[in-house]
CSV table of C-alpha atoms in Angstrom, one decimal:
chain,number,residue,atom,x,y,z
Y,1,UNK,CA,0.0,0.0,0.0
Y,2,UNK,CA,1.1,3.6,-1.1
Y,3,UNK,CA,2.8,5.6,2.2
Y,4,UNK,CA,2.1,9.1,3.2
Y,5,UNK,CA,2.1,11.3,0.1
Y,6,UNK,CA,4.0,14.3,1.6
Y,7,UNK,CA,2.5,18.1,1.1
Y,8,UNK,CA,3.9,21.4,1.7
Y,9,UNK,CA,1.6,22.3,3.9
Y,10,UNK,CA,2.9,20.9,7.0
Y,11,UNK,CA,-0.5,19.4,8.7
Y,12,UNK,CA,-1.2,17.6,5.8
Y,13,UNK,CA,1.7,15.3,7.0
Y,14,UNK,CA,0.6,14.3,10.6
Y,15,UNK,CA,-0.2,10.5,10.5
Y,16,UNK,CA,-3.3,11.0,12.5
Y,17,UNK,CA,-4.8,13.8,10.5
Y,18,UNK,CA,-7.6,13.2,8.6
Y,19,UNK,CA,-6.8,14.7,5.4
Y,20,UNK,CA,-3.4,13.8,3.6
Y,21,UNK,CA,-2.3,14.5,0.5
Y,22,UNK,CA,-3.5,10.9,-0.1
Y,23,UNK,CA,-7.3,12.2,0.6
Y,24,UNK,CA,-8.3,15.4,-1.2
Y,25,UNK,CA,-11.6,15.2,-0.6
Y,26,UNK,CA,-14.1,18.0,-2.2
Y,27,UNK,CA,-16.2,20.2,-0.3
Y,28,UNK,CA,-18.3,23.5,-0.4
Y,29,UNK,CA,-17.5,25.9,2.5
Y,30,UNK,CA,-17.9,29.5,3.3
Y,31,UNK,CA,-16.0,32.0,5.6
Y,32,UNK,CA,-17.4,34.8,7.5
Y,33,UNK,CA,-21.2,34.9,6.0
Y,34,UNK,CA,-19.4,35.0,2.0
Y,35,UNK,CA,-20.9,32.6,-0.8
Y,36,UNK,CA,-20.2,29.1,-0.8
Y,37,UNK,CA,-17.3,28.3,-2.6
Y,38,UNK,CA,-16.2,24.6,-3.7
Y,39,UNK,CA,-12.9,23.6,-1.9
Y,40,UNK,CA,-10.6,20.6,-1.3
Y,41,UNK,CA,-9.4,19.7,2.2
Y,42,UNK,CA,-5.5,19.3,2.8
Y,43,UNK,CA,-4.3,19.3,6.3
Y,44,UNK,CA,-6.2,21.7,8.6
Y,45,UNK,CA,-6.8,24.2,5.5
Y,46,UNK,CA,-9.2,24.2,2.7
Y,47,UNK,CA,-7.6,25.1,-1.0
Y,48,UNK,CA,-10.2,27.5,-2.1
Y,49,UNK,CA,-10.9,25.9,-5.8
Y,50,UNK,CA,-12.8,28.7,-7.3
Y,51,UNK,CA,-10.0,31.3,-6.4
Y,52,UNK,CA,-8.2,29.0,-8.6
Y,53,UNK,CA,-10.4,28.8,-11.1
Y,54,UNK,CA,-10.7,32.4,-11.0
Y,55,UNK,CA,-7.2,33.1,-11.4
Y,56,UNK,CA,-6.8,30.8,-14.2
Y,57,UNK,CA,-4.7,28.3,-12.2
Y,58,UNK,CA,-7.4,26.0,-13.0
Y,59,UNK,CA,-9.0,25.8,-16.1
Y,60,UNK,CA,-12.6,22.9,-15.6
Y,61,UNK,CA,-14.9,24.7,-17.9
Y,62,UNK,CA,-16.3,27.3,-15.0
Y,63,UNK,CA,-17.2,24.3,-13.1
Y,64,UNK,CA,-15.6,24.9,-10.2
Y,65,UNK,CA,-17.5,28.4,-9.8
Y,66,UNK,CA,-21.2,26.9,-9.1
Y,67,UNK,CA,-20.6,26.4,-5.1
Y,68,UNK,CA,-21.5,22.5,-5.8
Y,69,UNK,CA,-19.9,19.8,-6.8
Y,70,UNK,CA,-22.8,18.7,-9.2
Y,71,UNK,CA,-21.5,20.5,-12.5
Y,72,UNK,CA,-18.0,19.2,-12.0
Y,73,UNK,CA,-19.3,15.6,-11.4
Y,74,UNK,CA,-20.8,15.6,-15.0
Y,75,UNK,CA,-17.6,15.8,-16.3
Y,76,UNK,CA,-16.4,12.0,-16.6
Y,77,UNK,CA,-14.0,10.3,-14.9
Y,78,UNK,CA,-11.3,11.7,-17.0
Y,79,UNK,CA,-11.9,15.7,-16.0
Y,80,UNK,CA,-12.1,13.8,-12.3
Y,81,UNK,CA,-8.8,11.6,-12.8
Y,82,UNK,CA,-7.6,15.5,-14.3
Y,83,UNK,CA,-8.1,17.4,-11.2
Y,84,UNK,CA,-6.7,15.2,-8.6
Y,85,UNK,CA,-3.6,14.9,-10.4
Y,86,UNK,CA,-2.9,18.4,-11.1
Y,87,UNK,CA,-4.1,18.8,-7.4
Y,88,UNK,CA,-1.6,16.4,-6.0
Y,89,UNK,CA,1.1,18.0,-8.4
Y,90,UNK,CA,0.5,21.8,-6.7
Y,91,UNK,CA,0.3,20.5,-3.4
Y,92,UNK,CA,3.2,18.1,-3.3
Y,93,UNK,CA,6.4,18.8,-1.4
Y,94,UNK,CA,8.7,20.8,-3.3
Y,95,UNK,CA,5.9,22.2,-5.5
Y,96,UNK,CA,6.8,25.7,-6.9
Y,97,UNK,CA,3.2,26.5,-6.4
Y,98,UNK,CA,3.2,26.8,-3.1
Y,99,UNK,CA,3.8,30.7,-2.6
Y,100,UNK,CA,1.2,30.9,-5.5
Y,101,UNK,CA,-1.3,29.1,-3.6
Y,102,UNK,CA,-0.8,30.1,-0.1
Y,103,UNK,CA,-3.0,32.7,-0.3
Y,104,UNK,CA,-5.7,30.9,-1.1
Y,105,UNK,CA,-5.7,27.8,1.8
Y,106,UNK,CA,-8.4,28.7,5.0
Y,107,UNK,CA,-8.2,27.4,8.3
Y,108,UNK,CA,-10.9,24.8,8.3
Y,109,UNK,CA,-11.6,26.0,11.8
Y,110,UNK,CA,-12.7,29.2,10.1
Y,111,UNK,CA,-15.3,27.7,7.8
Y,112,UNK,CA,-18.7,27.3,7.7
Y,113,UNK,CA,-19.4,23.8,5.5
Y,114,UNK,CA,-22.6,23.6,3.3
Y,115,UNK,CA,-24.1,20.8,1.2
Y,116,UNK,CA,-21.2,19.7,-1.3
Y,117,UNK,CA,-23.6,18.5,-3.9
Y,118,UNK,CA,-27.7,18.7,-4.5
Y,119,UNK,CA,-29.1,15.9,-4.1
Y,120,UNK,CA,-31.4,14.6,-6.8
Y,121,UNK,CA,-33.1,11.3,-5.8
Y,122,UNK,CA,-32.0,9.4,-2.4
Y,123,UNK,CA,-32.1,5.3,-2.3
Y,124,UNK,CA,-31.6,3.6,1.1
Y,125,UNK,CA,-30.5,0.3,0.9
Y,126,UNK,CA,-31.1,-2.5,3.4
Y,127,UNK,CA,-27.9,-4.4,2.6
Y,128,UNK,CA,-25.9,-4.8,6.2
Y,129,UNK,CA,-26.5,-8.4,7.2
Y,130,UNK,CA,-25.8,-8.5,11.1
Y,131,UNK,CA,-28.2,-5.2,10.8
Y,132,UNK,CA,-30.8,-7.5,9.0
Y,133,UNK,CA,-30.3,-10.2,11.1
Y,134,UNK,CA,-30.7,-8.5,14.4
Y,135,UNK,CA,-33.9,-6.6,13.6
Y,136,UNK,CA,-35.4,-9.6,11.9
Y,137,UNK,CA,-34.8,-11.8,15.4
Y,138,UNK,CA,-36.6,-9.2,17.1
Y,139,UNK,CA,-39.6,-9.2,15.0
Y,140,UNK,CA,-39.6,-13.0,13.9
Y,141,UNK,CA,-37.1,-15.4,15.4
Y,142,UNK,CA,-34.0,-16.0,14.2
Y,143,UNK,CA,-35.1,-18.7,12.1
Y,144,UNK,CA,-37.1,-16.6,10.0
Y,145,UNK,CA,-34.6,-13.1,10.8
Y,146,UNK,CA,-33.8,-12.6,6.8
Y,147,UNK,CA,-37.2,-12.4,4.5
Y,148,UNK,CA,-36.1,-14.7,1.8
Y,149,UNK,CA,-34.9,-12.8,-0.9
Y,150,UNK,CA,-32.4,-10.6,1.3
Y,151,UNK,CA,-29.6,-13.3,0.6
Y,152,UNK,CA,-30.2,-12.8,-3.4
Y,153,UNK,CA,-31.1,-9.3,-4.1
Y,154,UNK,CA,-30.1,-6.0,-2.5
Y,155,UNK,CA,-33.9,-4.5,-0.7
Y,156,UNK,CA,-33.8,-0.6,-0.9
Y,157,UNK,CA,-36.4,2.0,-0.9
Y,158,UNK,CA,-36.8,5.5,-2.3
Y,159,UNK,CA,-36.3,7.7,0.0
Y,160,UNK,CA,-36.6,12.3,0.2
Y,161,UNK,CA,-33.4,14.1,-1.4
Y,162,UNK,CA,-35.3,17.3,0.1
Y,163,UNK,CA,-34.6,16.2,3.8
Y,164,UNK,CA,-30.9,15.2,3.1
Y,165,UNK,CA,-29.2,17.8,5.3
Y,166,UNK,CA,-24.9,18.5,5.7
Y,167,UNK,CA,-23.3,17.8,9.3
Y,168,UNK,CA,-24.0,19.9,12.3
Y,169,UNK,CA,-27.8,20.5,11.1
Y,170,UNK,CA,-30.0,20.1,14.3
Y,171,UNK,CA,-33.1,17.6,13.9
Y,172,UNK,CA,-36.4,17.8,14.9
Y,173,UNK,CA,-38.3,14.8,17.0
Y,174,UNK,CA,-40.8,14.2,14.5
Y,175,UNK,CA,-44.7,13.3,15.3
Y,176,UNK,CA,-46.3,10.5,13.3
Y,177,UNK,CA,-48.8,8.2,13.9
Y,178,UNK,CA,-48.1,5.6,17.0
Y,179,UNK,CA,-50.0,2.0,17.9
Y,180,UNK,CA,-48.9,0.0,20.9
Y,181,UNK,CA,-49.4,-3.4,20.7
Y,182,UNK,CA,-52.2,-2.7,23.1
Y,183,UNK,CA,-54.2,-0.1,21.5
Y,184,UNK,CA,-57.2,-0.3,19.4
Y,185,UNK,CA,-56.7,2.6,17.1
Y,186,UNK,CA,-53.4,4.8,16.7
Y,187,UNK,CA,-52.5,8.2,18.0
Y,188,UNK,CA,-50.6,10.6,17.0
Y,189,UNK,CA,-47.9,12.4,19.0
Y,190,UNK,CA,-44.4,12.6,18.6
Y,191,UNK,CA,-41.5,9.7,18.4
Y,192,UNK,CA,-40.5,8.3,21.6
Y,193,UNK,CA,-38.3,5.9,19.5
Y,194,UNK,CA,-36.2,8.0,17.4
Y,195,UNK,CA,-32.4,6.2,16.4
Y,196,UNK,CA,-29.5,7.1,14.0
Y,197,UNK,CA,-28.6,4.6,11.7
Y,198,UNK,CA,-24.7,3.9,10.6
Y,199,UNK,CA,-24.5,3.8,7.1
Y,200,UNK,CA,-22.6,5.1,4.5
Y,201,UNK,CA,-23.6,7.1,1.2
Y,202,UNK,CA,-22.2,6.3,-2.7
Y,203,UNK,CA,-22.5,9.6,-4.7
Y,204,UNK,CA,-23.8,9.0,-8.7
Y,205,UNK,CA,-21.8,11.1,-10.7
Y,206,UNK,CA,-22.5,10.4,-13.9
Y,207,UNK,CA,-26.2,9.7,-15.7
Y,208,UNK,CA,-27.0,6.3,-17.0
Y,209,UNK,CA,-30.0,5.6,-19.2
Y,210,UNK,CA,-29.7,1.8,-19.3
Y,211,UNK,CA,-28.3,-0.9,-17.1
Y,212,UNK,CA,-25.5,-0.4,-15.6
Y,213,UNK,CA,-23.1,-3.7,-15.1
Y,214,UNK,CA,-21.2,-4.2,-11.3
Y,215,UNK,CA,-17.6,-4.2,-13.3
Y,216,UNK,CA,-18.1,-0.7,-15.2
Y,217,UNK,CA,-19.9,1.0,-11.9
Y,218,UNK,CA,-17.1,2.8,-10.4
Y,219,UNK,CA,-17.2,5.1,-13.9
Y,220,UNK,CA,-20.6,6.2,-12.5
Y,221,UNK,CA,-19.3,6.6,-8.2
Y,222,UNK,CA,-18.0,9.9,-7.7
Y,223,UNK,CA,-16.9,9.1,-4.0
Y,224,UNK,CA,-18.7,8.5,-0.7
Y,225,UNK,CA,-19.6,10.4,2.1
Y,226,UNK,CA,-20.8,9.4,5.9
Y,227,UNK,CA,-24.3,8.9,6.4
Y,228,UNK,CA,-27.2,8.8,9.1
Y,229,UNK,CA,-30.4,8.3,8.1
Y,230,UNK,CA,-32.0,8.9,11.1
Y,231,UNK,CA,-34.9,6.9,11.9
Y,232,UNK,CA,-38.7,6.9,13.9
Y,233,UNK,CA,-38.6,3.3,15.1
Y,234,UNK,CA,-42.5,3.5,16.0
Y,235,UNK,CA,-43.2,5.7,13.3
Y,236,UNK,CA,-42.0,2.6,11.2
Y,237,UNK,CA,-43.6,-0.3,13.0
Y,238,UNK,CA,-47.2,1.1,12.0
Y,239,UNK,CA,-46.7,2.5,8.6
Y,240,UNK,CA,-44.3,0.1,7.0
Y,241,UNK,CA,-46.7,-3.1,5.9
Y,242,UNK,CA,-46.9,-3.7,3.2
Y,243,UNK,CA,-44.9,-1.0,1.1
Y,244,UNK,CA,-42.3,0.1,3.4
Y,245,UNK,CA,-40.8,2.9,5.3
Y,246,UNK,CA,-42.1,6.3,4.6
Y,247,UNK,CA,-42.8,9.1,7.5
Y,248,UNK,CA,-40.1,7.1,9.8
Y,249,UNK,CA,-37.3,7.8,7.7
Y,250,UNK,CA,-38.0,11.2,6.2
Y,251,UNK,CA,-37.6,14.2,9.0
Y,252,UNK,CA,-33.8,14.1,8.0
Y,253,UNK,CA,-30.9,12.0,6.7
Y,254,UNK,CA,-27.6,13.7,7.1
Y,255,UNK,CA,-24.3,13.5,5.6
Y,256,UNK,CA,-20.8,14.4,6.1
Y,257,UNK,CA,-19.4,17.5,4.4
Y,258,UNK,CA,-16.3,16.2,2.9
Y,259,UNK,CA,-17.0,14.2,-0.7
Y,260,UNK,CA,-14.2,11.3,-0.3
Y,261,UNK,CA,-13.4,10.1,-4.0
Y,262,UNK,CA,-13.2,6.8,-4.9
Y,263,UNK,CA,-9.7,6.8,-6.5
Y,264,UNK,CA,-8.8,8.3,-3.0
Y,265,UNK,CA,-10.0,4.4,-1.1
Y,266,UNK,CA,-8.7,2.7,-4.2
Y,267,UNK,CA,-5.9,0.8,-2.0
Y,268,UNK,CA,-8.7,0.1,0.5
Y,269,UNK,CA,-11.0,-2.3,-1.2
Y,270,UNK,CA,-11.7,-5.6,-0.2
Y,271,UNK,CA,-14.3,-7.9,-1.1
Y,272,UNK,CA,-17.9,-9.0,0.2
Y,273,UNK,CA,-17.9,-11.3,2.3
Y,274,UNK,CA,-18.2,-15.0,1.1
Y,275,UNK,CA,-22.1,-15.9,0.0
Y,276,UNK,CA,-24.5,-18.3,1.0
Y,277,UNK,CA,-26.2,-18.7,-2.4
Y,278,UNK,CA,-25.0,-17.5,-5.4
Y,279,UNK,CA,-25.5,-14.0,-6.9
Y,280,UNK,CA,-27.1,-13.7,-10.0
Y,281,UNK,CA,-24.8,-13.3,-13.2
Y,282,UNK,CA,-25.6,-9.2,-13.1
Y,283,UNK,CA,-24.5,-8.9,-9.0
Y,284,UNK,CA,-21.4,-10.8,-9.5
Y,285,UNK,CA,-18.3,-8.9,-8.5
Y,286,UNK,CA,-15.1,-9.2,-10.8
Y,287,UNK,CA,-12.8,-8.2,-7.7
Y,288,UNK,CA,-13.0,-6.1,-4.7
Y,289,UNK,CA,-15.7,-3.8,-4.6
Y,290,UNK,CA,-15.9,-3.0,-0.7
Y,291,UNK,CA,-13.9,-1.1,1.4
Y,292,UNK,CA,-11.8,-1.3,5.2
Y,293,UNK,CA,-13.4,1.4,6.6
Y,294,UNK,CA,-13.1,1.6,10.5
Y,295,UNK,CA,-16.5,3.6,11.9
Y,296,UNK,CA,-17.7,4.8,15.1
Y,297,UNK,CA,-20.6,6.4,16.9
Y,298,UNK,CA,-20.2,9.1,19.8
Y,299,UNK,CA,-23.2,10.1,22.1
Y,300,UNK,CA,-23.1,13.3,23.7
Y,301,UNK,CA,-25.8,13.9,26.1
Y,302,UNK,CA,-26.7,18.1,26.4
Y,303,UNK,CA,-23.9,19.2,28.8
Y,304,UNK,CA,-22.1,15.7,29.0
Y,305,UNK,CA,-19.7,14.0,27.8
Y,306,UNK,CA,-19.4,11.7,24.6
Y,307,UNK,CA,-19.5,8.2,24.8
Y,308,UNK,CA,-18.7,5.5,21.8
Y,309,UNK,CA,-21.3,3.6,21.6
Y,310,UNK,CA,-20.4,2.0,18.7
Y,311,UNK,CA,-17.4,0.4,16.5
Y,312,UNK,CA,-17.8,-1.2,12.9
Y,313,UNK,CA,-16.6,-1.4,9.9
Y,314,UNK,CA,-17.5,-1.0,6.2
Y,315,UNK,CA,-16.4,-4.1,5.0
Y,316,UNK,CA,-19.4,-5.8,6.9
Y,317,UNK,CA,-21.7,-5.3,4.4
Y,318,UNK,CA,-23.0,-8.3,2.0
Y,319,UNK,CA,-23.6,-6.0,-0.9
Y,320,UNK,CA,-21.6,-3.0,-2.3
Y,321,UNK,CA,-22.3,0.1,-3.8
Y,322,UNK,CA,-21.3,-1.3,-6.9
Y,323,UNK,CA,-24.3,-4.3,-7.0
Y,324,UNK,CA,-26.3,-1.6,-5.6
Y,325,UNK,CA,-26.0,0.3,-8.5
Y,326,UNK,CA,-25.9,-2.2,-10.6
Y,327,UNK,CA,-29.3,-3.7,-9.3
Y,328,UNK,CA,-31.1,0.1,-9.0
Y,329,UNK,CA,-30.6,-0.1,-13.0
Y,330,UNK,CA,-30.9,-3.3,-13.9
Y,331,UNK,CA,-34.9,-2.1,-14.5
Y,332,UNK,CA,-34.0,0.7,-16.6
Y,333,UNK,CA,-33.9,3.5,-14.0
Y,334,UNK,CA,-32.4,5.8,-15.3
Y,335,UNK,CA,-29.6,7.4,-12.5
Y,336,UNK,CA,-28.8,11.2,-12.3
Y,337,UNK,CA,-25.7,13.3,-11.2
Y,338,UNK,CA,-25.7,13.2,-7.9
Y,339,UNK,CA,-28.1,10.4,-7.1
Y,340,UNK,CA,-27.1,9.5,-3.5
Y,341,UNK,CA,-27.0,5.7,-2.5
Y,342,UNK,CA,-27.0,4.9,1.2
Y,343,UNK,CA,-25.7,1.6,2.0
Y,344,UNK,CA,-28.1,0.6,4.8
Y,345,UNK,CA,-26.9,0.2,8.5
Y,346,UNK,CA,-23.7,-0.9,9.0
Y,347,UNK,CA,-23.5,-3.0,12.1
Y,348,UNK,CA,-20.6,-6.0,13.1
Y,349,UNK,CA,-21.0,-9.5,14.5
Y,350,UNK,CA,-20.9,-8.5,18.3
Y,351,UNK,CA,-23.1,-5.8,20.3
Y,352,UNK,CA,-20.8,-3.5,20.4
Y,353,UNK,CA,-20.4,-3.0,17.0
Y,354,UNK,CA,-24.1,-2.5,15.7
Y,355,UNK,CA,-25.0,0.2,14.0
Y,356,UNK,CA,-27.9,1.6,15.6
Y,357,UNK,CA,-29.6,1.9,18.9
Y,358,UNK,CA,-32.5,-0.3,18.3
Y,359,UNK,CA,-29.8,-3.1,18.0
Y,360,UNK,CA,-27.8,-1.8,20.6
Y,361,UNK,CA,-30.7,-1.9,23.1
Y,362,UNK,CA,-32.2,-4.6,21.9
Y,363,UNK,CA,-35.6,-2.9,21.1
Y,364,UNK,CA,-35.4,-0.7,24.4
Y,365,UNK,CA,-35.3,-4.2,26.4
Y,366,UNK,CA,-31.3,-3.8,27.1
Y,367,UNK,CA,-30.6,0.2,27.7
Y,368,UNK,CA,-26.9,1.0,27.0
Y,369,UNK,CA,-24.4,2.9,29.0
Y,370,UNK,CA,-23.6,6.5,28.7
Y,371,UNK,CA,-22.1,9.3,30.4
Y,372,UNK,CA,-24.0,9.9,32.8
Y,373,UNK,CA,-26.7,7.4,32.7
Y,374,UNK,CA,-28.4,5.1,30.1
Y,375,UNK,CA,-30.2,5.1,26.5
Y,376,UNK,CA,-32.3,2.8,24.7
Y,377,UNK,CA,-33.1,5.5,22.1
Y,378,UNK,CA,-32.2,9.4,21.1
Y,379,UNK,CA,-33.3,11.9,23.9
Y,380,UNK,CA,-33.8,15.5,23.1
Y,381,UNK,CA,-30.1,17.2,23.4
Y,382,UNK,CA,-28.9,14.4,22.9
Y,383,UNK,CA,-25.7,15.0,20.0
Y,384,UNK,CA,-24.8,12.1,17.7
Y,385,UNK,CA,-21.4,11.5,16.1
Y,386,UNK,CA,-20.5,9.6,13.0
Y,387,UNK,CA,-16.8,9.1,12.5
Y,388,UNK,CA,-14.9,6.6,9.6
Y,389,UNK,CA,-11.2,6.5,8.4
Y,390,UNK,CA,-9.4,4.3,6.2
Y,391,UNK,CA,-6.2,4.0,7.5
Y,392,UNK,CA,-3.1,3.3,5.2
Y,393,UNK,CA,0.5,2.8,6.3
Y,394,UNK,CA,1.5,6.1,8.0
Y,395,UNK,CA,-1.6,7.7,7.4
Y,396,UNK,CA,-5.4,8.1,7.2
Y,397,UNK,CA,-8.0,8.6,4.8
Y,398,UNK,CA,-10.8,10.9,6.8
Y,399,UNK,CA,-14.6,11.8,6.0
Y,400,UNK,CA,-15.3,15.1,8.4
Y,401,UNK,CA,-17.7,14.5,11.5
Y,402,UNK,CA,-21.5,13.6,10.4
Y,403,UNK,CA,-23.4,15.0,14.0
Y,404,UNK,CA,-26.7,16.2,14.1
Y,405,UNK,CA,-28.4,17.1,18.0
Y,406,UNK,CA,-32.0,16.1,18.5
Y,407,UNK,CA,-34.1,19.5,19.3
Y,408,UNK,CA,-37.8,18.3,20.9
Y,409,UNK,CA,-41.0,18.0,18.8
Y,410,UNK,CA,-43.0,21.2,18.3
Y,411,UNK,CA,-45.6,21.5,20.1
């Protein structure tokens, strides 16, 4: 595996920081109330990409001028390969464009992070199996814990691209309609069972108007991002026979802020895990399409301390972004830039690496430990953390914090 690619910018070469040269991930920020400007991160400073644009250092057709990434992301995967080259090659120790572009890196501490891209149709994917596993034993048994097409196809729904918010956007309890397994008729009143779920999100960036096959899909992935698609559990458990979750999973999903390309975890894939039936011709993977990603979850109750609740990894789940894709056109659908694909919770084979509090307290029956005291689901205040890194030999390939803090229902 490729060592630490070194950068003149000295924080850029601290093994524990999040974004190397190796990383270069894309992002839209803005300092001190200013327009929101598309950026790459490198060290603890953002390179400010339209300045560069803007002065002619870079030339991507204007793209880099929109304040998203979308525009760029319709390029190709050549114009992508384009920029992270010349990138690398201005940033690289030794560069002699370093006094030339030293005047346009800002403290990351000093920016204000927006949405990198718009978002034009969200898929949630149901594709983690200890995740499947667990929720199905709760509800049926173990011996009936997968429905029996989870083993051959990847389940997903459509989800709202209008509720898919950027880290550090507070959430609202949502109300929804609520039936005991004691009552008659349902209520309605806000969640008392609201969770995050660990997943993470695959970013379309190019459009497809036919099938697309599991070998060619990385043409289409721009790069991934962190994702929690925060979740009513009771909301659910009335609405979703037969067609699904709908209300439950719509009051937000939110994302990290940093746009992670996939020729940046190129050394980190590794493949699915081994299967118990045989994938269709169309799902089968010609190598690697998964990734060693280590993730975490941090719970900060209001005026408390954080405590990781859980630890997991990416390389848990049965089905990549890559048969997702593959699958989500294998009707026809036709994908757009910057279709976002979340994975579907990403949860381990022992407690404490699930991937969301339902699993982690066991339906409520099993309340965790924090500081302070105990959870068996989200309480207003309450701050939640997603963290992932891919770490390489010497250094790490970071995403940006995913957090969101629960604000009560309205009344």
């Amino acid at each position: 595996m490729t060592g630490l690619l070194r950068s003149w910018v000295d924080s850029a070469n601290e093994p524990e920081g999040a974004f190397p040269l190796n990383n270069l991930p894309y992002g839209v920020f803005s300092v001190a109330g200013g327009t929101p400007r598309c950026g790459t991160a490198i060290g603890d400073r953002i390179l400010d990409l339209q300045a560069l644009e803007e002065t002619g250092t870079l030339d991507f057709g204007g793209t880099l001028l929109t304040g998203s990434w979308n525009a760029f992301m319709a390029l190709g995967t050549m114009e992508w390969s384009r920029l992270r080259k010349t990138l690398t090659d201005l940033l690289k120790e030794g560069s002699d464009a370093k006094d030339k572009l030293a005047a346009h890196l800002v403290p990351i501490a000093d920016a204000q992070m927006h949405m990198p891209f718009a978002v034009s149709e969200y898929t949630d994917f149901y594709a983690g199996r200890h995740h499947a596993f667990n929720v199905g034993t709760m509800f049926r048994g173990p011996e009936n814990a997968l429905p029996p097409n989870w083993l051959h196809i990847p389940i997903g729904y459509n989800g709202r691209a209008s509720s898919v918010a950027v880290s550090g956007t507070d959430v609202r309890r949502p109300h929804g309609q609520l039936k005991g397994p004691n009552d008659e008729v349902p209520r309605f009143g806000p969640s008392q069972r609201f969770d995050i779920e660990l997943e993470m999100g695959a970013i379309v960036g190019q459009p497809s108007n036919g099938p697309i096959s599991v070998a060619t899909a990385f043409e289409n992935i721009f790069g991934y991002v962190l994702l929690n698609d925060w979740s009513a559990r009771d909301i659910q458990a009335w609405e979703y026979q037969p067609l699904g979750p709908f209300q439950a999973k719509a009051t937000m999903t939110t994302i990290s802020p940093w746009i992670v390309t996939a020729a940046a975890l190129e050394p980190f894939r590794v493949s699915t895990p081994e299967r118990d039936f045989e994938l269709l011709p169309y799902l089968q993977e010609p190598g690697p399409m998964l990734y060693d990603i280590d993730l975490e979850v941090g719970l900060t109750p209001e005026g408390g301390n954080e405590t990781v609740i859980s630890r997991t990894n990416y390389r848990e789940m049965y089905y990549s972004a890559a048969q997702q894709l593959a699958h989500h056109t294998s009707c026809g659908c036709p994908m757009r830039v910057g279709d976002l694909l979340g994975s579907g919770t990403i949860s381990g084979p022992e407690k404490g690496n699930r991937g969301s509090l339902l699993e982690l307290s066991w339906g409520g029956k099993e309340p965790i430990e924090i500081d302070g005291g105990t959870r068996s689901f989200i309480e207003d205040g309450d701050t939640m953390t997603l963290r992932g890194s891919a770490n390489g030999n010497g250094y790490r390939i970071g995403f940006g914090q995913c957090t969101g803090k629960l604000l009560p229902a309205r009344d």
